[in-house]
XYZ file of C-alpha atoms in Angstrom:
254
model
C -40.482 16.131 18.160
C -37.780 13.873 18.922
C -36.990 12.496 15.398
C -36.425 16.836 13.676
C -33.409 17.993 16.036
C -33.797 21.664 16.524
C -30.576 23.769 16.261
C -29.039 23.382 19.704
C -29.584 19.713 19.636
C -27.713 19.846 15.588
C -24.903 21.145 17.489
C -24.931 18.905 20.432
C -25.230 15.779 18.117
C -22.015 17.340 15.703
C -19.895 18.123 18.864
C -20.253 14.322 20.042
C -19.340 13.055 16.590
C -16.487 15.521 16.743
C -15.314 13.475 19.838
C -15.704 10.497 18.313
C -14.079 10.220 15.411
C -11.513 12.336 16.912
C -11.180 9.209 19.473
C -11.589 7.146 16.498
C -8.334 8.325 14.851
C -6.372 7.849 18.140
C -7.681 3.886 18.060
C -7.008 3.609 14.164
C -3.165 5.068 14.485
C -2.355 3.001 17.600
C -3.414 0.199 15.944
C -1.144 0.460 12.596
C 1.918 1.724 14.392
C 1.665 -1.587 16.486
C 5.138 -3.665 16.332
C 4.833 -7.573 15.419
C 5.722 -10.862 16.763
C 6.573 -13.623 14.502
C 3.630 -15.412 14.565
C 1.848 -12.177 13.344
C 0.268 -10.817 16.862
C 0.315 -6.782 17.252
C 2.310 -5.470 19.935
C 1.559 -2.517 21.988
C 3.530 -0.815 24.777
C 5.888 -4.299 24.996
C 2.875 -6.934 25.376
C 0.276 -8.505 23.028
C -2.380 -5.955 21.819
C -5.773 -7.265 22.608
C -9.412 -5.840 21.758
C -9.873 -5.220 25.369
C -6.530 -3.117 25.788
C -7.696 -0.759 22.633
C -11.461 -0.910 23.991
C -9.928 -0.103 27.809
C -7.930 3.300 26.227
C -10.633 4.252 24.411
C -12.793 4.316 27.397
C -10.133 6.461 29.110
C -9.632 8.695 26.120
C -13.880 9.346 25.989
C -13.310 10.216 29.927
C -10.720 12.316 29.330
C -13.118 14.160 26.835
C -16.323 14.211 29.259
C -17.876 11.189 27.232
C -18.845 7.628 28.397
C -20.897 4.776 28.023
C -19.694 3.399 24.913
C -19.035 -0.586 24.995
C -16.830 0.235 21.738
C -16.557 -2.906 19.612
C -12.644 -3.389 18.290
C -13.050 -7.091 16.829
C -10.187 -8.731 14.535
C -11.031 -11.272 12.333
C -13.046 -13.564 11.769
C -15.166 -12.590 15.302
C -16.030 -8.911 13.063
C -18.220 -11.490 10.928
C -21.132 -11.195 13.626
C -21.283 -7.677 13.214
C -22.631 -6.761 16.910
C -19.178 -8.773 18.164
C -17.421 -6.311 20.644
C -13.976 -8.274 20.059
C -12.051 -10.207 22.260
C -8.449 -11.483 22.725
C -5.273 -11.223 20.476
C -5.380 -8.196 17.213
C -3.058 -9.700 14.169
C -1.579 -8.147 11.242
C -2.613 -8.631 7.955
C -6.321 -8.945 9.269
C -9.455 -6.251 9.216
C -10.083 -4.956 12.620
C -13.668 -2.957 12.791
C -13.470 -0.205 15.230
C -17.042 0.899 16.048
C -17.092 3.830 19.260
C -20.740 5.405 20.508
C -20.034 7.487 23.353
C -22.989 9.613 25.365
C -22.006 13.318 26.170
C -22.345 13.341 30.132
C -22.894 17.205 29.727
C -25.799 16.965 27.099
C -26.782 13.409 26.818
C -26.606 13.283 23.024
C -24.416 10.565 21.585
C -22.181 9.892 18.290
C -21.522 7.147 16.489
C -18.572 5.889 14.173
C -17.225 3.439 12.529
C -13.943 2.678 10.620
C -12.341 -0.517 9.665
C -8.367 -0.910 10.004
C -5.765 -2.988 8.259
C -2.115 -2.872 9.810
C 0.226 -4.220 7.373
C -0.317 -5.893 4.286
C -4.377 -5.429 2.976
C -5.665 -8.960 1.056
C -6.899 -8.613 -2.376
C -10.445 -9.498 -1.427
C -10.271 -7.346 1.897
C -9.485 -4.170 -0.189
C -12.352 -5.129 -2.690
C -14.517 -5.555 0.143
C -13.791 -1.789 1.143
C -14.204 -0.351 -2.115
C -17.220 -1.752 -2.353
C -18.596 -0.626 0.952
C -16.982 3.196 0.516
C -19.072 2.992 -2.641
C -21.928 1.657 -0.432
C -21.571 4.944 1.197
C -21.960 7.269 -0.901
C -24.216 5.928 -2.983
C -26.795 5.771 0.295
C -25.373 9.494 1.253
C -26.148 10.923 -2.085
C -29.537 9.633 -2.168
C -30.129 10.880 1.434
C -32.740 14.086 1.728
C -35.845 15.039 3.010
C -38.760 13.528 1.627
C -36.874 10.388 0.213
C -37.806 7.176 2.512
C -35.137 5.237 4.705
C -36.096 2.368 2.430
C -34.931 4.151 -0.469
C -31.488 5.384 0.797
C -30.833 1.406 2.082
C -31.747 0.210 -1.429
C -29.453 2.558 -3.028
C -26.441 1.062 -0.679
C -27.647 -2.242 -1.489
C -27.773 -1.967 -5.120
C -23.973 -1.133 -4.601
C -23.396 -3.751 -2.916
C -24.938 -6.477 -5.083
C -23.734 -4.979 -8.512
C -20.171 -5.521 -6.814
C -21.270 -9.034 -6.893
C -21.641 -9.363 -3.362
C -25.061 -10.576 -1.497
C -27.341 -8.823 0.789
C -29.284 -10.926 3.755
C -30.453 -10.972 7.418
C -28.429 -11.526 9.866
C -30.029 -14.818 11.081
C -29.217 -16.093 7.565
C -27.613 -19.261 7.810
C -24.894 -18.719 4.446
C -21.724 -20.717 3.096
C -19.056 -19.803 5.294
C -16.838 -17.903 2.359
C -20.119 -15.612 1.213
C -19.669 -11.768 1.712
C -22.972 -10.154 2.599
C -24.157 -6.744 3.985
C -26.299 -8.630 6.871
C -28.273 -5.308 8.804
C -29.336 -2.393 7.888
C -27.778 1.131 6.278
C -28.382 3.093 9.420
C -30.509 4.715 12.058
C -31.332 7.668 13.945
C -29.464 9.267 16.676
C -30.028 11.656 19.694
C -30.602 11.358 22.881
C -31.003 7.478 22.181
C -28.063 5.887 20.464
C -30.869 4.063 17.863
C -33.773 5.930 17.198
C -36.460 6.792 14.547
C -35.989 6.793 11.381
C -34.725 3.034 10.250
C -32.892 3.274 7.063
C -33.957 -0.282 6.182
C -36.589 -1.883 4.152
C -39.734 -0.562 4.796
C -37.963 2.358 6.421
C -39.890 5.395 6.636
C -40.287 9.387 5.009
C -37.170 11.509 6.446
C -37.758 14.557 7.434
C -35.795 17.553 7.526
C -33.416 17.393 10.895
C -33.304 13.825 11.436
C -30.227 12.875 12.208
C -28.886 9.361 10.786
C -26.235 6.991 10.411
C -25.165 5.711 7.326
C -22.687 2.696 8.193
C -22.640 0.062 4.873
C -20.609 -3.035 5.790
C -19.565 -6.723 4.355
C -19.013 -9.931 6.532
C -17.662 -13.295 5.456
C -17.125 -15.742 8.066
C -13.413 -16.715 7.306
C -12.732 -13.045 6.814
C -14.190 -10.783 9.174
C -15.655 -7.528 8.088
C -15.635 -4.036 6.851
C -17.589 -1.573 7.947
C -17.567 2.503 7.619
C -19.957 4.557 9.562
C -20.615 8.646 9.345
C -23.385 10.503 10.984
C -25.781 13.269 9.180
C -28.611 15.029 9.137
C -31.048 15.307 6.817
C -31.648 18.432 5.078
C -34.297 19.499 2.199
C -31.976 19.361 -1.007
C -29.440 16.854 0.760
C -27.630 15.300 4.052
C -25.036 17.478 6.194
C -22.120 14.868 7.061
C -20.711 15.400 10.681
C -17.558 13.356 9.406
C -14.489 14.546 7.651
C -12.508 11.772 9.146
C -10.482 9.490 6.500
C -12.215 6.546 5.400
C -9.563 4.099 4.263
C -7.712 0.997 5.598
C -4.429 2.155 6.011
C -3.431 4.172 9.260
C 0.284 5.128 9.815
C-alpha cells in the first residue's frame, strides 16, 4: 500500500519535486554568478560564500514555499567524496560543488528529492568526463526503468555505464587509492511519505511495481576531486518511468 502511490499522492510527490528543483535552480545560479577572490574563494553578497550560507538560504527559500526539514548537503570539493557529506566552510571556483535538497511538504507530508552538481568557472577535463559519464548513468538506469523490471536491474544498467566509461563501482566502506573514481551507493530509492523507502534500486533490489515512486541519482567520487552527482525523481509506470524533472542537468549555471 505504501510502496503503489495512488493518484493524489502522484500529485503530492510531483508538486514537492516541483519545489525542489525549483529551489534547486535558485542554489545552482547563486552559486555561478558568485564574484572571486584571488586565491579562488566565491564571493556572495560582499563576504566569503560558505556551504552553510547556501544551505541557510535554501532553508529560507523551502520556508518561503511551505517546505522544511531538509538538511540540504552543498559540499565543495574534495568533502563531496563522502557522498552523505552535508558541506562545510569556504565554496571555490574551478571545483564541483554537489547540491543535494529533500524538503517535506508541511501541508501533505510527502517529500522530493534532487540533486545537481555545479561548476562555477572553468570545468577540469576529468570533472566534465566524470559528468558525462554519470548523465549517461542516468539515462541508461531511466530507460531501463518500468514495471515488472527489478531495482537490481535498473542499478546494473547505470553501472554498466559507469564501468564501460572506465570508471569503478564499490561500497562505500571500500578502502580505494585516493585518485580512483567510483559510483560508491546505490542508483536510487523510493520516496513518499518517508524520504527513503521501498523499493532499493540496488543489487538485489526488488520487482517495481506500477506507482512506485523512485529516485534515480548516479554519481562518481574520487577523493582528490570531489564528486558528481545528478538526481531526478519518477514513477514507475507499465511501459516506462514518468520523470518529475525537467530541470537542466549540466555543470554550468549563469
Amino acid at each position: 500500500a505504501r510502496r503503489q502511490k495512488s493518484t493524489e499522492e502522484l500529485e503530492a510527490l510531483r508538486a514537492a519535486q516541483q519545489v525542489t528543483q525549483n529551489v534547486m535552480k535558485r542554489a545552482c545560479e547563486l552559486i555561478a554568478i558568485a564574484s572571486v577572490a584571488d586565491n579562488g574563494e566565491l564571493i556572495y553578497d560582499n563576504a566569503p560564500m560558505t556551504s552553510e550560507r547556501v544551505q541557510r538560504l535554501i532553508d529560507i527559500w523551502l520556508l518561503d514555499e511551505g517546505y522544511a526539514e531538509s538538511t540540504s548537503i552543498v559540499a565543495g570539493g574534495p568533502q563531496a567524496a563522502d557522498c552523505h557529506h552535508r558541506g562545510s566552510g569556504l565554496l571555490y571556483s574551478g571545483q564541483p560543488i554537489i547540491v543535494d535538497i529533500f524538503p517535506r511538504s508541511k501541508k501533505t507530508f510527502y517529500w522530493g528529492d534532487c540533486t545537481r552538481t555545479v561548476v562555477h568557472g572553468r570545468i577540469d577535463n576529468q570533472v566534465a568526463r566524470m559528468h558525462e559519464t554519470v548523465v549517461r548513468a542516468k539515462a541508461a538506469a531511466i530507460g531501463a526503468a518500468r514495471a515488472g523490471v527489478t531495482g537490481d536491474a535498473v542499478h546494473a544498467a547505470a553501472i554498466q555505464t559507469i564501468e564501460t566509461a572506465g570508471f569503478g563501482s564499490t561500497t562505500f566502506s571500500d578502502v580505494d587509492a585516493v585518485d580512483k573514481i567510483s559510483m560508491v551507493h546505490g542508483t536510487g530509492h523510493g520516496v513518499g511519505l518517508a524520504l527513503h523507502e521501498a523499493p532499493l534500486l540496488v543489487k538485489g533490489g526488488p520487482v517495481l511495481l506500477e506507482g512506485d515512486v523512485v529516485t534515480i541519482e548516479p554519481g562518481l567520487y574520487c577523493r582528490t576531486i570531489g564528486g558528481v552527482r545528478i538526481e531526478d525523481m519518477l514513477a514507475i509506470t507499465a511501459d516506462g518511468a514518468d520523470n518529475f524533472n525537467d530541470l537542466h542537468e549540466g555543470l554550468t549555471w549563469n
